[in-house]
Amino acid sequence: MSAESTAEQAQQELLEDFEIFDNWMDRYQYIIDMGKQLPSFPEEWKVDELKIKGCQSNVWMRHQCQGDTLHFDAVSDAAIVSGLIAVLMRIYNDRPVEQIRSTSPHFMTDLGLDKHLSPTRSNGLSAMLKRIYEVAEQEAA
């Protein structure tokens, strides 16, 4: 990801990456592999106030404001959810607050995630997105 890349460009690049896969088994594997690349998340960050409610698996998300840019760290105890975190980080991490607020998550429909994730995983993805947008709103206020 280049520093000049926007959240929208990252979303487009993600969609292009997925075009090479013919089936959902390969797409799931790619998502899982992305999750394995997440930066480490220290145990001391795994506290209740950083836990995402609405996820069936355990998910913790931490953020820091760096100037007008938001940095997120997140982790899950489930492989596919870690991959979904990696997808969200690719699009929203280290972006200006206004860019986060103005970038709609159309990748979910464009990739077909809305149709191929189980309802519980979809709820978890929505809960993680909600947290990202809430943090951006708070920082913008």
PDB file of C-alpha atoms in Angstrom:
ATOM      1  CA  MET A   1       0.000   0.000   0.000  1.00  0.00           C
ATOM      2  CA  SER A   2       1.552   3.286  -1.027  1.00  0.00           C
ATOM      3  CA  ALA A   3       1.245   6.314   1.216  1.00  0.00           C
ATOM      4  CA  GLU A   4      -0.602   8.150  -1.563  1.00  0.00           C
ATOM      5  CA  SER A   5      -3.172   5.380  -1.954  1.00  0.00           C
ATOM      6  CA  THR A   6      -6.656   6.219  -0.717  1.00  0.00           C
ATOM      7  CA  ALA A   7      -9.158   3.970   1.017  1.00  0.00           C
ATOM      8  CA  GLU A   8     -11.152   3.850  -2.219  1.00  0.00           C
ATOM      9  CA  GLN A   9      -8.062   2.855  -4.237  1.00  0.00           C
ATOM     10  CA  ALA A  10      -7.267   0.161  -1.667  1.00  0.00           C
ATOM     11  CA  GLN A  11     -10.810  -1.158  -2.086  1.00  0.00           C
ATOM     12  CA  GLN A  12     -10.379  -1.282  -5.878  1.00  0.00           C
ATOM     13  CA  GLU A  13      -7.002  -3.056  -5.562  1.00  0.00           C
ATOM     14  CA  LEU A  14      -8.571  -5.600  -3.215  1.00  0.00           C
ATOM     15  CA  LEU A  15     -11.330  -6.309  -5.753  1.00  0.00           C
ATOM     16  CA  GLU A  16      -8.709  -6.760  -8.482  1.00  0.00           C
ATOM     17  CA  ASP A  17      -6.753  -9.189  -6.271  1.00  0.00           C
ATOM     18  CA  PHE A  18      -9.871 -11.327  -5.836  1.00  0.00           C
ATOM     19  CA  GLU A  19     -10.578 -11.453  -9.591  1.00  0.00           C
ATOM     20  CA  ILE A  20      -7.844 -14.074 -10.033  1.00  0.00           C
ATOM     21  CA  PHE A  21      -9.782 -16.618  -7.954  1.00  0.00           C
ATOM     22  CA  ASP A  22     -12.335 -18.777  -9.734  1.00  0.00           C
ATOM     23  CA  ASN A  23     -14.153 -20.075  -6.672  1.00  0.00           C
ATOM     24  CA  TRP A  24     -15.010 -19.248  -3.096  1.00  0.00           C
ATOM     25  CA  MET A  25     -12.766 -21.905  -1.566  1.00  0.00           C
ATOM     26  CA  ASP A  26      -9.760 -20.102  -3.065  1.00  0.00           C
ATOM     27  CA  ARG A  27     -11.129 -16.730  -1.977  1.00  0.00           C
ATOM     28  CA  TYR A  28     -11.593 -17.975   1.597  1.00  0.00           C
ATOM     29  CA  GLN A  29      -8.039 -19.315   1.591  1.00  0.00           C
ATOM     30  CA  TYR A  30      -6.752 -15.946   0.362  1.00  0.00           C
ATOM     31  CA  ILE A  31      -8.677 -14.160   3.145  1.00  0.00           C
ATOM     32  CA  ILE A  32      -7.246 -16.593   5.736  1.00  0.00           C
ATOM     33  CA  ASP A  33      -3.722 -16.061   4.333  1.00  0.00           C
ATOM     34  CA  MET A  34      -4.188 -12.281   4.613  1.00  0.00           C
ATOM     35  CA  GLY A  35      -5.132 -12.757   8.264  1.00  0.00           C
ATOM     36  CA  LYS A  36      -1.886 -14.621   8.922  1.00  0.00           C
ATOM     37  CA  GLN A  37      -0.008 -11.461   7.867  1.00  0.00           C
ATOM     38  CA  LEU A  38      -1.575  -9.243  10.556  1.00  0.00           C
ATOM     39  CA  PRO A  39       0.920  -7.522  12.844  1.00  0.00           C
ATOM     40  CA  SER A  40       1.251  -8.985  16.323  1.00  0.00           C
ATOM     41  CA  PHE A  41      -1.276  -7.876  18.926  1.00  0.00           C
ATOM     42  CA  PRO A  42       0.109  -7.905  22.482  1.00  0.00           C
ATOM     43  CA  GLU A  43      -1.784  -9.933  25.095  1.00  0.00           C
ATOM     44  CA  GLU A  44      -2.153  -6.856  27.331  1.00  0.00           C
ATOM     45  CA  TRP A  45      -4.327  -5.234  24.632  1.00  0.00           C
ATOM     46  CA  LYS A  46      -6.843  -8.090  24.841  1.00  0.00           C
ATOM     47  CA  VAL A  47      -9.080  -6.304  27.338  1.00  0.00           C
ATOM     48  CA  ASP A  48     -12.861  -5.974  27.504  1.00  0.00           C
ATOM     49  CA  GLU A  49     -12.991  -2.323  26.450  1.00  0.00           C
ATOM     50  CA  LEU A  50     -11.189  -3.191  23.182  1.00  0.00           C
ATOM     51  CA  LYS A  51     -13.340  -6.240  22.486  1.00  0.00           C
ATOM     52  CA  ILE A  52     -15.839  -5.941  19.638  1.00  0.00           C
ATOM     53  CA  LYS A  53     -19.374  -6.822  20.685  1.00  0.00           C
ATOM     54  CA  GLY A  54     -21.439  -8.638  18.069  1.00  0.00           C
ATOM     55  CA  CYS A  55     -18.695 -10.996  16.912  1.00  0.00           C
ATOM     56  CA  GLN A  56     -19.117 -14.704  17.564  1.00  0.00           C
ATOM     57  CA  SER A  57     -15.351 -15.168  17.771  1.00  0.00           C
ATOM     58  CA  ASN A  58     -13.173 -12.995  19.967  1.00  0.00           C
ATOM     59  CA  VAL A  59     -12.080  -9.783  18.245  1.00  0.00           C
ATOM     60  CA  TRP A  60     -10.104  -6.960  19.802  1.00  0.00           C
ATOM     61  CA  MET A  61      -9.507  -3.641  18.063  1.00  0.00           C
ATOM     62  CA  ARG A  62      -7.343  -0.796  19.276  1.00  0.00           C
ATOM     63  CA  HIS A  63      -6.832   2.594  17.656  1.00  0.00           C
ATOM     64  CA  GLN A  64      -4.497   5.526  17.904  1.00  0.00           C
ATOM     65  CA  CYS A  65      -4.907   8.960  16.402  1.00  0.00           C
ATOM     66  CA  GLN A  66      -1.727  10.094  14.669  1.00  0.00           C
ATOM     67  CA  GLY A  67      -2.390  13.666  13.588  1.00  0.00           C
ATOM     68  CA  ASP A  68      -5.471  13.470  11.353  1.00  0.00           C
ATOM     69  CA  THR A  69      -4.768   9.804  10.594  1.00  0.00           C
ATOM     70  CA  LEU A  70      -6.205   6.793  12.399  1.00  0.00           C
ATOM     71  CA  HIS A  71      -4.098   3.721  13.064  1.00  0.00           C
ATOM     72  CA  PHE A  72      -5.832   0.465  13.979  1.00  0.00           C
ATOM     73  CA  ASP A  73      -4.515  -2.777  15.426  1.00  0.00           C
ATOM     74  CA  ALA A  74      -6.848  -5.757  15.603  1.00  0.00           C
ATOM     75  CA  VAL A  75      -6.798  -9.505  16.123  1.00  0.00           C
ATOM     76  CA  SER A  76      -9.186 -12.445  16.294  1.00  0.00           C
ATOM     77  CA  ASP A  77      -8.937 -16.002  17.561  1.00  0.00           C
ATOM     78  CA  ALA A  78     -10.602 -17.261  14.335  1.00  0.00           C
ATOM     79  CA  ALA A  79      -8.694 -17.628  11.060  1.00  0.00           C
ATOM     80  CA  ILE A  80     -11.382 -16.360   8.684  1.00  0.00           C
ATOM     81  CA  VAL A  81     -12.193 -13.419  10.988  1.00  0.00           C
ATOM     82  CA  SER A  82      -8.498 -12.507  11.153  1.00  0.00           C
ATOM     83  CA  GLY A  83      -8.619 -12.414   7.367  1.00  0.00           C
ATOM     84  CA  LEU A  84     -11.646 -10.119   7.426  1.00  0.00           C
ATOM     85  CA  ILE A  85      -9.731  -7.870   9.828  1.00  0.00           C
ATOM     86  CA  ALA A  86      -6.844  -7.823   7.329  1.00  0.00           C
ATOM     87  CA  VAL A  87      -9.284  -6.789   4.578  1.00  0.00           C
ATOM     88  CA  LEU A  88     -10.595  -3.928   6.739  1.00  0.00           C
ATOM     89  CA  MET A  89      -7.074  -2.853   7.717  1.00  0.00           C
ATOM     90  CA  ARG A  90      -6.033  -2.760   4.076  1.00  0.00           C
ATOM     91  CA  ILE A  91      -8.866  -0.354   3.302  1.00  0.00           C
ATOM     92  CA  TYR A  92      -9.177   1.751   6.466  1.00  0.00           C
ATOM     93  CA  ASN A  93      -5.926   1.571   8.448  1.00  0.00           C
ATOM     94  CA  ASP A  94      -3.579   4.564   8.539  1.00  0.00           C
ATOM     95  CA  ARG A  95      -6.033   6.756   6.635  1.00  0.00           C
ATOM     96  CA  PRO A  96      -7.169  10.309   7.340  1.00  0.00           C
ATOM     97  CA  VAL A  97     -10.328  10.476   9.469  1.00  0.00           C
ATOM     98  CA  GLU A  98     -12.325  12.216   6.711  1.00  0.00           C
ATOM     99  CA  GLN A  99     -11.320   9.554   4.182  1.00  0.00           C
ATOM    100  CA  ILE A 100     -12.507   6.787   6.500  1.00  0.00           C
ATOM    101  CA  ARG A 101     -15.810   8.569   7.069  1.00  0.00           C
ATOM    102  CA  SER A 102     -16.396   9.092   3.337  1.00  0.00           C
ATOM    103  CA  THR A 103     -15.441   5.587   2.111  1.00  0.00           C
ATOM    104  CA  SER A 104     -18.407   3.247   1.947  1.00  0.00           C
ATOM    105  CA  PRO A 105     -17.612  -0.469   2.268  1.00  0.00           C
ATOM    106  CA  HIS A 106     -18.881  -1.500  -1.177  1.00  0.00           C
ATOM    107  CA  PHE A 107     -16.213  -4.241  -1.288  1.00  0.00           C
ATOM    108  CA  MET A 108     -18.610  -6.417   0.749  1.00  0.00           C
ATOM    109  CA  THR A 109     -21.185  -6.493  -2.062  1.00  0.00           C
ATOM    110  CA  ASP A 110     -18.666  -6.234  -4.903  1.00  0.00           C
ATOM    111  CA  LEU A 111     -16.805  -9.327  -3.649  1.00  0.00           C
ATOM    112  CA  GLY A 112     -20.008 -11.126  -2.727  1.00  0.00           C
ATOM    113  CA  LEU A 113     -18.985 -11.355   0.922  1.00  0.00           C
ATOM    114  CA  ASP A 114     -22.529 -10.387   1.861  1.00  0.00           C
ATOM    115  CA  LYS A 115     -23.715 -13.625   0.177  1.00  0.00           C
ATOM    116  CA  HIS A 116     -20.824 -15.954   1.052  1.00  0.00           C
ATOM    117  CA  LEU A 117     -20.234 -15.251   4.723  1.00  0.00           C
ATOM    118  CA  SER A 118     -22.336 -16.941   7.373  1.00  0.00           C
ATOM    119  CA  PRO A 119     -24.789 -14.612   9.152  1.00  0.00           C
ATOM    120  CA  THR A 120     -22.627 -14.626  12.296  1.00  0.00           C
ATOM    121  CA  ARG A 121     -19.496 -13.689  10.324  1.00  0.00           C
ATOM    122  CA  SER A 122     -21.424 -10.984   8.447  1.00  0.00           C
ATOM    123  CA  ASN A 123     -22.586  -9.598  11.794  1.00  0.00           C
ATOM    124  CA  GLY A 124     -19.016  -9.648  13.062  1.00  0.00           C
ATOM    125  CA  LEU A 125     -17.729  -7.863   9.961  1.00  0.00           C
ATOM    126  CA  SER A 126     -20.465  -5.248  10.361  1.00  0.00           C
ATOM    127  CA  ALA A 127     -19.565  -4.821  14.051  1.00  0.00           C
ATOM    128  CA  MET A 128     -15.895  -4.266  13.169  1.00  0.00           C
ATOM    129  CA  LEU A 129     -16.837  -1.744  10.468  1.00  0.00           C
ATOM    130  CA  LYS A 130     -19.172  -0.001  12.890  1.00  0.00           C
ATOM    131  CA  ARG A 131     -16.291   0.387  15.370  1.00  0.00           C
ATOM    132  CA  ILE A 132     -14.020   1.853  12.669  1.00  0.00           C
ATOM    133  CA  TYR A 133     -16.678   4.382  11.654  1.00  0.00           C
ATOM    134  CA  GLU A 134     -17.521   5.233  15.285  1.00  0.00           C
ATOM    135  CA  VAL A 135     -13.867   5.943  16.039  1.00  0.00           C
ATOM    136  CA  ALA A 136     -13.602   8.132  12.922  1.00  0.00           C
ATOM    137  CA  GLU A 137     -16.745  10.031  13.948  1.00  0.00           C
ATOM    138  CA  GLN A 138     -15.402  10.572  17.479  1.00  0.00           C
ATOM    139  CA  GLU A 139     -12.065  11.828  16.161  1.00  0.00           C
ATOM    140  CA  ALA A 140     -13.810  14.147  13.699  1.00  0.00           C
ATOM    141  CA  ALA A 141     -15.964  15.696  16.435  1.00  0.00           C
TER     142      ALA A 141
END
